[in-house]
PDB file of N, CA and C in Angstrom:
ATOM      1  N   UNK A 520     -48.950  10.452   6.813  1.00 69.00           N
ATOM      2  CA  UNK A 520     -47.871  10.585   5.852  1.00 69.00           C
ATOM      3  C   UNK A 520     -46.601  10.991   6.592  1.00 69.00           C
ATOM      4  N   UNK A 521     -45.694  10.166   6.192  1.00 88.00           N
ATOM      5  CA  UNK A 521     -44.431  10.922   6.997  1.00 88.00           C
ATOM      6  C   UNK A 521     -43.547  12.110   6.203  1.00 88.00           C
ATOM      7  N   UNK A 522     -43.424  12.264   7.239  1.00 95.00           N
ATOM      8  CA  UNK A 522     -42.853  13.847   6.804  1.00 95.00           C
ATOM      9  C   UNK A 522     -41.632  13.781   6.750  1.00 95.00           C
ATOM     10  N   UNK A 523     -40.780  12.974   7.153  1.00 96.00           N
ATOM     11  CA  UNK A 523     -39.421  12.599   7.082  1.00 96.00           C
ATOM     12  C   UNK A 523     -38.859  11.848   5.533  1.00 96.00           C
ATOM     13  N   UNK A 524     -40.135  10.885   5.226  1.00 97.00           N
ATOM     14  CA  UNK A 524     -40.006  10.033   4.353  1.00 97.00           C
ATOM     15  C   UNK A 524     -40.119  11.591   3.024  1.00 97.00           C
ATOM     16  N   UNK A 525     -40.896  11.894   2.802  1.00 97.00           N
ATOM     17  CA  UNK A 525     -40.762  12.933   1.777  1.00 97.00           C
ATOM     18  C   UNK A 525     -39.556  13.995   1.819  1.00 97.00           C
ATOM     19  N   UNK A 526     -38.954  14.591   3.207  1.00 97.00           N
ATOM     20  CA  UNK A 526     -38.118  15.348   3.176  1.00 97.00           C
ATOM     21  C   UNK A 526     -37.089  14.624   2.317  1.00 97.00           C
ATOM     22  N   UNK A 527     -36.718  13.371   2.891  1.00 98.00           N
ATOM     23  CA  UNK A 527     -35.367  12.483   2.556  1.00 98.00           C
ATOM     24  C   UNK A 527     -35.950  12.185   0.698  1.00 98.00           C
ATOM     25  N   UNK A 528     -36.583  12.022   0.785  1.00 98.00           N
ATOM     26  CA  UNK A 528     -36.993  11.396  -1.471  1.00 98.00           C
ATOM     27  C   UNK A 528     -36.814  12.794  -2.139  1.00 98.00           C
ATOM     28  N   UNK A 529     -37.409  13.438  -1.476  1.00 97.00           N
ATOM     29  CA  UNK A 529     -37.013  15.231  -1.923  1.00 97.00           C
ATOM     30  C   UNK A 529     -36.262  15.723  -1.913  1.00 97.00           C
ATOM     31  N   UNK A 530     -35.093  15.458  -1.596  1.00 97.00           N
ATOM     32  CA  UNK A 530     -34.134  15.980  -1.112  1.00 97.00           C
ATOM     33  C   UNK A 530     -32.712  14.755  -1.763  1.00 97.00           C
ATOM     34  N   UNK A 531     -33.052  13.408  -2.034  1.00 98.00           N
ATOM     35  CA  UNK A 531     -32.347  12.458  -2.729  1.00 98.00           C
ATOM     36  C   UNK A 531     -32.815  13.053  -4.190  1.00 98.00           C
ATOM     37  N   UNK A 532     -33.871  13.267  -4.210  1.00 98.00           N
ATOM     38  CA  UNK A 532     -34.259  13.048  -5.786  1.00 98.00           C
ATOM     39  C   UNK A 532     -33.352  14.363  -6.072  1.00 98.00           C
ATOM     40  N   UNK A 533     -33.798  15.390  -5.950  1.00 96.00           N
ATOM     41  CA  UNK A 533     -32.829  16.709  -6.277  1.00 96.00           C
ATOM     42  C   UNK A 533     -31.637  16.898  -6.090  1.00 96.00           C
ATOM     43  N   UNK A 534     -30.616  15.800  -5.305  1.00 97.00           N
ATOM     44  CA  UNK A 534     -29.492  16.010  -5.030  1.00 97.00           C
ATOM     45  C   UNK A 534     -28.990  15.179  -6.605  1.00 97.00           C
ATOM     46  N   UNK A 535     -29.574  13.906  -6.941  1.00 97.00           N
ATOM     47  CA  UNK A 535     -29.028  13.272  -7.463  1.00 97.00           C
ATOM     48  C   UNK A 535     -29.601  13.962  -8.935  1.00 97.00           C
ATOM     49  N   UNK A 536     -30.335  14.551  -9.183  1.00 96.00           N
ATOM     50  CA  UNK A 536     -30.608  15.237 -10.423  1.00 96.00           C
ATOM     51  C   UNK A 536     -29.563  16.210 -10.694  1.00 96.00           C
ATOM     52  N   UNK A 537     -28.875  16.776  -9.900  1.00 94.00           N
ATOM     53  CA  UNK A 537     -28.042  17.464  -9.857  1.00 94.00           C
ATOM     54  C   UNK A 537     -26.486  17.055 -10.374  1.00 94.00           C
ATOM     55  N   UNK A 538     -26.616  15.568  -9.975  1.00 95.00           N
ATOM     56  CA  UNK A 538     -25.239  14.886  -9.955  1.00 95.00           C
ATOM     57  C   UNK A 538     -25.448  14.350 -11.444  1.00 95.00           C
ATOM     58  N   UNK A 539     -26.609  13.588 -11.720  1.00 93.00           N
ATOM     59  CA  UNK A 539     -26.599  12.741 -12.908  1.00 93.00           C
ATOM     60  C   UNK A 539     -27.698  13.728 -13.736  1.00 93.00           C
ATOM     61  N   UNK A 540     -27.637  14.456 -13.964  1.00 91.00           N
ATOM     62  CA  UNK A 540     -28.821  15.317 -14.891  1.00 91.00           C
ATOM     63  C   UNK A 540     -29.941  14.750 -14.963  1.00 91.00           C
ATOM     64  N   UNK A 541     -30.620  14.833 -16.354  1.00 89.00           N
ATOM     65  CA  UNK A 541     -32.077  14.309 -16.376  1.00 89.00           C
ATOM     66  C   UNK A 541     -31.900  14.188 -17.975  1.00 89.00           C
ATOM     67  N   UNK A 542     -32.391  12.726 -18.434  1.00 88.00           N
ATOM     68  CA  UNK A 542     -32.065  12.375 -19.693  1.00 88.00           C
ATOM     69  C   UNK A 542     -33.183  13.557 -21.079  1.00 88.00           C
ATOM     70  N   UNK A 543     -32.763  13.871 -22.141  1.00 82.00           N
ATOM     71  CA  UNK A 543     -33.169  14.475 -23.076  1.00 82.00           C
ATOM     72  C   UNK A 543     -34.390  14.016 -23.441  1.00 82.00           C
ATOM     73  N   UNK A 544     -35.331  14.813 -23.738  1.00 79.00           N
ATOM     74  CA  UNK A 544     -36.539  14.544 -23.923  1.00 79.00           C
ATOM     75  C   UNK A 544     -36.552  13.217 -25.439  1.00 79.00           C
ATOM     76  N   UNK A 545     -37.276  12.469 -25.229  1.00 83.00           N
ATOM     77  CA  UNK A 545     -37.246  10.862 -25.892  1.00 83.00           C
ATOM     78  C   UNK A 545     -36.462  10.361 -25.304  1.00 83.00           C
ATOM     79  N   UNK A 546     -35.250  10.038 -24.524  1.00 88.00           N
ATOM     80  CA  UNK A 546     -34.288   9.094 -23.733  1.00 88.00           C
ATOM     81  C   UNK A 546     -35.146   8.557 -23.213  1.00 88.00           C
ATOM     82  N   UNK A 547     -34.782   7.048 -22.514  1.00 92.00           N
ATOM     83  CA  UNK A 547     -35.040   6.566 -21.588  1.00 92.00           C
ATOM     84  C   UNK A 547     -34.942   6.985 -20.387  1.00 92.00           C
ATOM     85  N   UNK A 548     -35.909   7.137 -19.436  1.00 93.00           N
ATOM     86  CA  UNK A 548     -35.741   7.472 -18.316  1.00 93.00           C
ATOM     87  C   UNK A 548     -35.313   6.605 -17.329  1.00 93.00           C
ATOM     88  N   UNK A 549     -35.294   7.562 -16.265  1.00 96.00           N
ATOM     89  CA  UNK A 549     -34.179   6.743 -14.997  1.00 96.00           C
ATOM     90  C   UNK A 549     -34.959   6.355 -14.111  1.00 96.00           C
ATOM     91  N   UNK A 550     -35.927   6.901 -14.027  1.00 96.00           N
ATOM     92  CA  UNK A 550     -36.649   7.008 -12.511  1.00 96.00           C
ATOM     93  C   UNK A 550     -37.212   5.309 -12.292  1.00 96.00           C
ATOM     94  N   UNK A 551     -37.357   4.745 -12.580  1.00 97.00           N
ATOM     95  CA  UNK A 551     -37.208   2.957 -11.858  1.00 97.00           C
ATOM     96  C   UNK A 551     -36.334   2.669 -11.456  1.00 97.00           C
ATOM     97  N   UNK A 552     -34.951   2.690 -12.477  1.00 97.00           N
ATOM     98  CA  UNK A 552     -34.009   2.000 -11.717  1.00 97.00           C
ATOM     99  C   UNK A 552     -33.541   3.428 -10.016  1.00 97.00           C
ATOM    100  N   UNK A 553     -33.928   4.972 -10.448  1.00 98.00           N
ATOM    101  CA  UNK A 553     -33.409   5.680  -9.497  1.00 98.00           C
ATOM    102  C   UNK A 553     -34.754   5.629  -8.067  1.00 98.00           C
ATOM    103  N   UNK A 554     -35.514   4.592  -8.435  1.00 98.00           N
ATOM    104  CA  UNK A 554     -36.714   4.988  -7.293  1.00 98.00           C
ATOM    105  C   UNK A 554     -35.950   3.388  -6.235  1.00 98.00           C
ATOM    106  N   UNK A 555     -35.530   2.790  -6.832  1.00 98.00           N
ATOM    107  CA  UNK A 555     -35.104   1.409  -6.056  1.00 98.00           C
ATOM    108  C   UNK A 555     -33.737   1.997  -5.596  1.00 98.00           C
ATOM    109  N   UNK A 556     -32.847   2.681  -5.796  1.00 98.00           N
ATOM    110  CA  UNK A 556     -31.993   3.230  -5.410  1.00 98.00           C
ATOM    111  C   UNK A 556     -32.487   4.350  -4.134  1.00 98.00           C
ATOM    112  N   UNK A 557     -33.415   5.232  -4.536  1.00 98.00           N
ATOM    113  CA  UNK A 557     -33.819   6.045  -3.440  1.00 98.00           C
ATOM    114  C   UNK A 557     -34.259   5.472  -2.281  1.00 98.00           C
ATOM    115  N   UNK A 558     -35.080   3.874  -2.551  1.00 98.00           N
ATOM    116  CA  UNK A 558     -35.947   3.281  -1.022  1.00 98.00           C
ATOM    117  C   UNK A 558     -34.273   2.590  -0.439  1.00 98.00           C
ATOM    118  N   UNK A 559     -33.460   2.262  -1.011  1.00 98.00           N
ATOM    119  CA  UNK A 559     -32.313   1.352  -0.744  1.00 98.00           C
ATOM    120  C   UNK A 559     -31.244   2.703   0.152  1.00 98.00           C
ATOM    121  N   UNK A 560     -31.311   3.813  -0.369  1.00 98.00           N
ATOM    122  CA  UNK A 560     -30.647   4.621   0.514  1.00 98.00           C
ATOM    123  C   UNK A 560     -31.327   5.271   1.868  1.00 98.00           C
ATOM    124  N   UNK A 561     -32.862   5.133   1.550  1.00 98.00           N
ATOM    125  CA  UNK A 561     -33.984   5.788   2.784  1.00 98.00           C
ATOM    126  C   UNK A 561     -33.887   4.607   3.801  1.00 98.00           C
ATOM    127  N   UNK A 562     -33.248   2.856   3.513  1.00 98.00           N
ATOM    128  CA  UNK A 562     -33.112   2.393   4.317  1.00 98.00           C
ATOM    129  C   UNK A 562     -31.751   2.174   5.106  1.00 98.00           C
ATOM    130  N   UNK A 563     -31.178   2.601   4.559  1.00 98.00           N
ATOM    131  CA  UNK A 563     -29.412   3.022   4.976  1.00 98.00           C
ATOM    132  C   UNK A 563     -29.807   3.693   6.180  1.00 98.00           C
ATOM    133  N   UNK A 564     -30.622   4.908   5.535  1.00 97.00           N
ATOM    134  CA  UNK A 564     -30.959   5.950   6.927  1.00 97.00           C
ATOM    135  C   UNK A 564     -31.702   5.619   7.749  1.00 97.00           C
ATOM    136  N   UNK A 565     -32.516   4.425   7.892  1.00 97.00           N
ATOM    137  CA  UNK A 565     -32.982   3.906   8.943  1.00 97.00           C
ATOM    138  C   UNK A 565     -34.655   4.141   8.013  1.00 97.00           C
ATOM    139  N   UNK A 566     -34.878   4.590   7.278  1.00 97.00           N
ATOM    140  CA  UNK A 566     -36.199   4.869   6.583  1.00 97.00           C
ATOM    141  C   UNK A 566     -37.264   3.376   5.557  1.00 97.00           C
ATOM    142  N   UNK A 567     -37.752   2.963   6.336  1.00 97.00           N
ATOM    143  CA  UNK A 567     -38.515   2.043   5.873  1.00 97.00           C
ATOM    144  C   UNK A 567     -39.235   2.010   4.557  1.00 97.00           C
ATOM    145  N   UNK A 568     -39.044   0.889   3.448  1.00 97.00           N
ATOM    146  CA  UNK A 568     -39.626   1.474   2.160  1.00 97.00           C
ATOM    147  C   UNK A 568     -40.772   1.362   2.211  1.00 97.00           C
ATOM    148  N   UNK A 569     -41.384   0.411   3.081  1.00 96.00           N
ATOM    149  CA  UNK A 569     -43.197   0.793   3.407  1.00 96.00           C
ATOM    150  C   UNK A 569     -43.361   2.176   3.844  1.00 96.00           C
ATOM    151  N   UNK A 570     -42.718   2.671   4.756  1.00 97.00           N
ATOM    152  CA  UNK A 570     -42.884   4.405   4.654  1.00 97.00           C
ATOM    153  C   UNK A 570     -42.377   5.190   3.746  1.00 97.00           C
ATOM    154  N   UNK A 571     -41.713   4.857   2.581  1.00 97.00           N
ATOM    155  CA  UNK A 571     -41.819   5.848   1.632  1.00 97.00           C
ATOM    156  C   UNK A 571     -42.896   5.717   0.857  1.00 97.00           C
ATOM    157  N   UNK A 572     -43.148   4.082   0.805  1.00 96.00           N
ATOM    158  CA  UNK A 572     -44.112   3.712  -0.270  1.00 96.00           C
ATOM    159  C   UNK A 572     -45.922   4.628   0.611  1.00 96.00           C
ATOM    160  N   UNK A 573     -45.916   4.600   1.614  1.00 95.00           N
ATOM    161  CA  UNK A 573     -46.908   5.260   2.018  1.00 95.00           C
ATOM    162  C   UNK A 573     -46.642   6.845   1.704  1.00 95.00           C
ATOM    163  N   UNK A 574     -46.200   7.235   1.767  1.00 95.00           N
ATOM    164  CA  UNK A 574     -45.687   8.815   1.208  1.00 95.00           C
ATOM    165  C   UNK A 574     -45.742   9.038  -0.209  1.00 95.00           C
ATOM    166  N   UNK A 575     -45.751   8.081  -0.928  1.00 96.00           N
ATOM    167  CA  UNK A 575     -45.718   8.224  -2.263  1.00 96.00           C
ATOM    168  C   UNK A 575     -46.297   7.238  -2.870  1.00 96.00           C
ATOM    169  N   UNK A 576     -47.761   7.462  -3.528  1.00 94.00           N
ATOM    170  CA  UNK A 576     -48.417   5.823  -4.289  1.00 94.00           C
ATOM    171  C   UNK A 576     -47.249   5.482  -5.557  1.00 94.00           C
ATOM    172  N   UNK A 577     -46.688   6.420  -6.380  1.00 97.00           N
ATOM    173  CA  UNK A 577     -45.838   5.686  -7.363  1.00 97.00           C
ATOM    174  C   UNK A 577     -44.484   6.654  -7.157  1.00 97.00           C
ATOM    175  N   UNK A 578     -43.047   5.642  -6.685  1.00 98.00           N
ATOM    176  CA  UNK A 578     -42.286   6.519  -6.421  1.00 98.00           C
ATOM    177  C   UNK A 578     -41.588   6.853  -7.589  1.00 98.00           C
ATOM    178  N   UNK A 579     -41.965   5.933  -9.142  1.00 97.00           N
ATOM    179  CA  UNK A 579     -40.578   6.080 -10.088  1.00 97.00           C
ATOM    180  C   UNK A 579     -41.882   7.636 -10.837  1.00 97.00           C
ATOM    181  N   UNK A 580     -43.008   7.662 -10.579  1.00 97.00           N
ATOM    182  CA  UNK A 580     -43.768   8.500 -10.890  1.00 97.00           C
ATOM    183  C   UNK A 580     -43.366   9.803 -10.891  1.00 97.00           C
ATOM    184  N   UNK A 581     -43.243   9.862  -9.107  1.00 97.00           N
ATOM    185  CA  UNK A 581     -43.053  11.047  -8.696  1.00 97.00           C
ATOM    186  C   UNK A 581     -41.640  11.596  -9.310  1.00 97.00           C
ATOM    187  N   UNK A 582     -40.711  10.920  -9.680  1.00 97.00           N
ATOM    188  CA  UNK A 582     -39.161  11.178  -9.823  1.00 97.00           C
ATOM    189  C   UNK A 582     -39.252  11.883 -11.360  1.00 97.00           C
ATOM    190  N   UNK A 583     -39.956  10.963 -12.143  1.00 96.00           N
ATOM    191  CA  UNK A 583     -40.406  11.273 -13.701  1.00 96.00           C
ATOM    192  C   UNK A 583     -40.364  12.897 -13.643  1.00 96.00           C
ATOM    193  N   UNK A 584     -41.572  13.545 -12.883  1.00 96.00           N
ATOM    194  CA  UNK A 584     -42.229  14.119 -12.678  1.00 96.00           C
ATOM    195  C   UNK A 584     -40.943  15.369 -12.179  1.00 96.00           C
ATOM    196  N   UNK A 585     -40.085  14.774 -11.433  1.00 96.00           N
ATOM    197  CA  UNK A 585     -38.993  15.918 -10.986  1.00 96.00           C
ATOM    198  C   UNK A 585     -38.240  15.898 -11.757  1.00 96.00           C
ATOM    199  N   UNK A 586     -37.994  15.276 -12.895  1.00 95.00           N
ATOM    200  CA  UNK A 586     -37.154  15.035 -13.874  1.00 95.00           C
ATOM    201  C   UNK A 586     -37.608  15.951 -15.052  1.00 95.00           C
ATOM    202  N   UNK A 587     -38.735  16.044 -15.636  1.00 92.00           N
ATOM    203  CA  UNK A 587     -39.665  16.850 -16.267  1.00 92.00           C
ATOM    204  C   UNK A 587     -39.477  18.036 -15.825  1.00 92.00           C
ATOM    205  N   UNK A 588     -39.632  18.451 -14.464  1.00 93.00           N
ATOM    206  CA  UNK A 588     -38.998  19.609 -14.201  1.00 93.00           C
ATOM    207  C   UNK A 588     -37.830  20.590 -14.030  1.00 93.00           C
ATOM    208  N   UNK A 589     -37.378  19.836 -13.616  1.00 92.00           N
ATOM    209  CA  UNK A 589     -35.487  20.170 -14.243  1.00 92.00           C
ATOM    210  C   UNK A 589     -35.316  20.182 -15.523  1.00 92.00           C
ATOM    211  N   UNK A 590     -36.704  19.285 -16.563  1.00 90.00           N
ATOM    212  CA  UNK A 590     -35.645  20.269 -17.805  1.00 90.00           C
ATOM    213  C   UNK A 590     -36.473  21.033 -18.637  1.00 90.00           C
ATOM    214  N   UNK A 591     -37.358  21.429 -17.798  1.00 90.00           N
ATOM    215  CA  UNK A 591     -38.465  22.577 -18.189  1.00 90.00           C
ATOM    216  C   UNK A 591     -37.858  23.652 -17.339  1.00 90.00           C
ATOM    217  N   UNK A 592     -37.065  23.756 -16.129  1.00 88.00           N
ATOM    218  CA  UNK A 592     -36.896  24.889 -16.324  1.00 88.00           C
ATOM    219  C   UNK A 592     -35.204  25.249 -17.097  1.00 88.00           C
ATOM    220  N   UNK A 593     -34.710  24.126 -17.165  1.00 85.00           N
ATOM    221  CA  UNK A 593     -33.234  24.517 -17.895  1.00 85.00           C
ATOM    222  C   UNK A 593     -34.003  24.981 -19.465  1.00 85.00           C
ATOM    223  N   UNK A 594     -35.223  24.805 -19.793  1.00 82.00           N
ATOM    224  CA  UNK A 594     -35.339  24.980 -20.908  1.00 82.00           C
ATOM    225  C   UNK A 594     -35.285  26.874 -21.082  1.00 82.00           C
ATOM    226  N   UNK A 595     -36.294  27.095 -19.754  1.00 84.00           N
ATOM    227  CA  UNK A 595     -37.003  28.238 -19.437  1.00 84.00           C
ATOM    228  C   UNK A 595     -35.481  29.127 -19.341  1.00 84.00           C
ATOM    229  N   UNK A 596     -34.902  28.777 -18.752  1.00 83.00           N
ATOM    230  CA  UNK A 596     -33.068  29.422 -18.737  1.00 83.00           C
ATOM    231  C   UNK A 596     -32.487  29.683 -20.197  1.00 83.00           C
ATOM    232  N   UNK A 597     -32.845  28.771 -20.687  1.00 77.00           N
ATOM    233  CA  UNK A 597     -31.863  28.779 -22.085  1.00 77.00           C
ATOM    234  C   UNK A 597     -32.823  30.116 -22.717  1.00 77.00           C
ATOM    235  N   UNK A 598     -34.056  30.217 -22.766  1.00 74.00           N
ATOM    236  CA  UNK A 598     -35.108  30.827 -23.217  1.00 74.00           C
ATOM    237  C   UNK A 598     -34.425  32.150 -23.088  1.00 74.00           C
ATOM    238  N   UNK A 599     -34.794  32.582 -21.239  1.00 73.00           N
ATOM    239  CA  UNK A 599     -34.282  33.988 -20.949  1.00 73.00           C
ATOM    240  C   UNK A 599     -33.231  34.506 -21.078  1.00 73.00           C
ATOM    241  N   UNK A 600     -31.906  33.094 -21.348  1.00 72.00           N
ATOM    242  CA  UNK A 600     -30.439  33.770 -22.326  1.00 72.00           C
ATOM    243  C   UNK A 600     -30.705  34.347 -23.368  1.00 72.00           C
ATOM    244  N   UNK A 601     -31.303  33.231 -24.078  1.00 65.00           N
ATOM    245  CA  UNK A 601     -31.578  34.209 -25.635  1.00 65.00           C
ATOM    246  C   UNK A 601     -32.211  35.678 -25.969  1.00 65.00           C
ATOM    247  N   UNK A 602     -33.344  35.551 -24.870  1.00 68.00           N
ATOM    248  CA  UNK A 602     -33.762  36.685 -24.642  1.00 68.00           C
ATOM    249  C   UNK A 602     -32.917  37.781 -24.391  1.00 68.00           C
ATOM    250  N   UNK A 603     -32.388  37.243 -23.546  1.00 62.00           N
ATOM    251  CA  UNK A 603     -31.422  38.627 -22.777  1.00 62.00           C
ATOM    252  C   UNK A 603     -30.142  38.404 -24.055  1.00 62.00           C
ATOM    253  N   UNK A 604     -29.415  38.045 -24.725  1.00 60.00           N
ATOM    254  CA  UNK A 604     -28.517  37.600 -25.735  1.00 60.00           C
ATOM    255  C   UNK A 604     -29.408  39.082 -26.938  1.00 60.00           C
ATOM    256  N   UNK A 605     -30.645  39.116 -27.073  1.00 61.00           N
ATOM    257  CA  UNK A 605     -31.234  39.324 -28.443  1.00 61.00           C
ATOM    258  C   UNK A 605     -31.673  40.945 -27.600  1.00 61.00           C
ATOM    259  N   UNK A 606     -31.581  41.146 -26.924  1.00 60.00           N
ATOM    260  CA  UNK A 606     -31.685  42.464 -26.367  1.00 60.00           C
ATOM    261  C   UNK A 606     -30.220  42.909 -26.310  1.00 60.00           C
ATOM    262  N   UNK A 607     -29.418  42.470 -25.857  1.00 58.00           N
ATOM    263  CA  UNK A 607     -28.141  43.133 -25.785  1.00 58.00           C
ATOM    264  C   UNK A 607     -27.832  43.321 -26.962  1.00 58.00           C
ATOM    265  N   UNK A 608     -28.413  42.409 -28.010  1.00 59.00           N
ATOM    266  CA  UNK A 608     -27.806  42.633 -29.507  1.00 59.00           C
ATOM    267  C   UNK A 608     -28.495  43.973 -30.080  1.00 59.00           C
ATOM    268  N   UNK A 609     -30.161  44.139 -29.873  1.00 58.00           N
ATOM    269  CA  UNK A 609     -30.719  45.583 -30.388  1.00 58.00           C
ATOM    270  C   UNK A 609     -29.941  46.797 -29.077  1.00 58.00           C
ATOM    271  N   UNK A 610     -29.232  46.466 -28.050  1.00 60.00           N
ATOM    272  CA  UNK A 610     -28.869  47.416 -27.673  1.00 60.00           C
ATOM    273  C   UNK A 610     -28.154  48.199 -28.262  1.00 60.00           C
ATOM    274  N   UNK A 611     -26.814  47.154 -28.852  1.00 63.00           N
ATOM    275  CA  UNK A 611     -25.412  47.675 -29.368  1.00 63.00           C
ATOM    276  C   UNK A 611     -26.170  48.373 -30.820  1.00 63.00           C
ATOM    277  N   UNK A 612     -26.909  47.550 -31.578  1.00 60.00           N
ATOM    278  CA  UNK A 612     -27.111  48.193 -32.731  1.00 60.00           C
ATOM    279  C   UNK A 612     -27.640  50.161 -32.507  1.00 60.00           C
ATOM    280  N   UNK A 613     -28.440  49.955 -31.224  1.00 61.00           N
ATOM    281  CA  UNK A 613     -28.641  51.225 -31.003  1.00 61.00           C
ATOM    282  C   UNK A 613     -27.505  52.497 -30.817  1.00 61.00           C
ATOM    283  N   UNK A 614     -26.695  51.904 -30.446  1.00 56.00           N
ATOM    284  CA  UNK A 614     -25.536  53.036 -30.339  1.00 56.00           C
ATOM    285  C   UNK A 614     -24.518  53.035 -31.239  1.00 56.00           C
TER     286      UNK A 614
END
């Protein structure tokens, strides 16, 4: 397995999640058209898409999958605002 090939998809996939978010749960997802984009930039860098494709049996899979996670934890964020939002509120009432 190359270890290069995963640094670079790991490191595309999270940069560009960053740039273009991750669509709302029921949207259409991205990760096909963004997995042909990821082998098309791994070959810019000299990165062969038979070596990503060996690094990864399904690459629009794996992306899904990082996509799911970015908005499980923005969910988990919004969560511990409220949390922390609904404590500051029994604070003030306390005093």
């Amino acid at each position: 397995m190359s270890v290069r090939a995963l640094e670079f998809v790991e490191t595309w996939v999270s940069e560009k999640i960053k740039e273009e978010g991750y669509p709302e749960e029921g949207e259409a997802s991205p990760a096909k058209a963004w997995a042909a984009e990821c082998v098309n930039a791994a070959g810019q860098e000299g990165i062969p898409a038979l070596e990503i494709s060996e690094a990864f049996d399904d690459l629009a899979e794996f992306i899904d999958g990082e996509l799911e996670e970015a908005r499980e934890r923005e969910e988990d964020e919004e969560d511990d605002e409220d949390e922390d939002d609904e404590e500051d509120e029994d604070d003030e009432k306390e005093h």
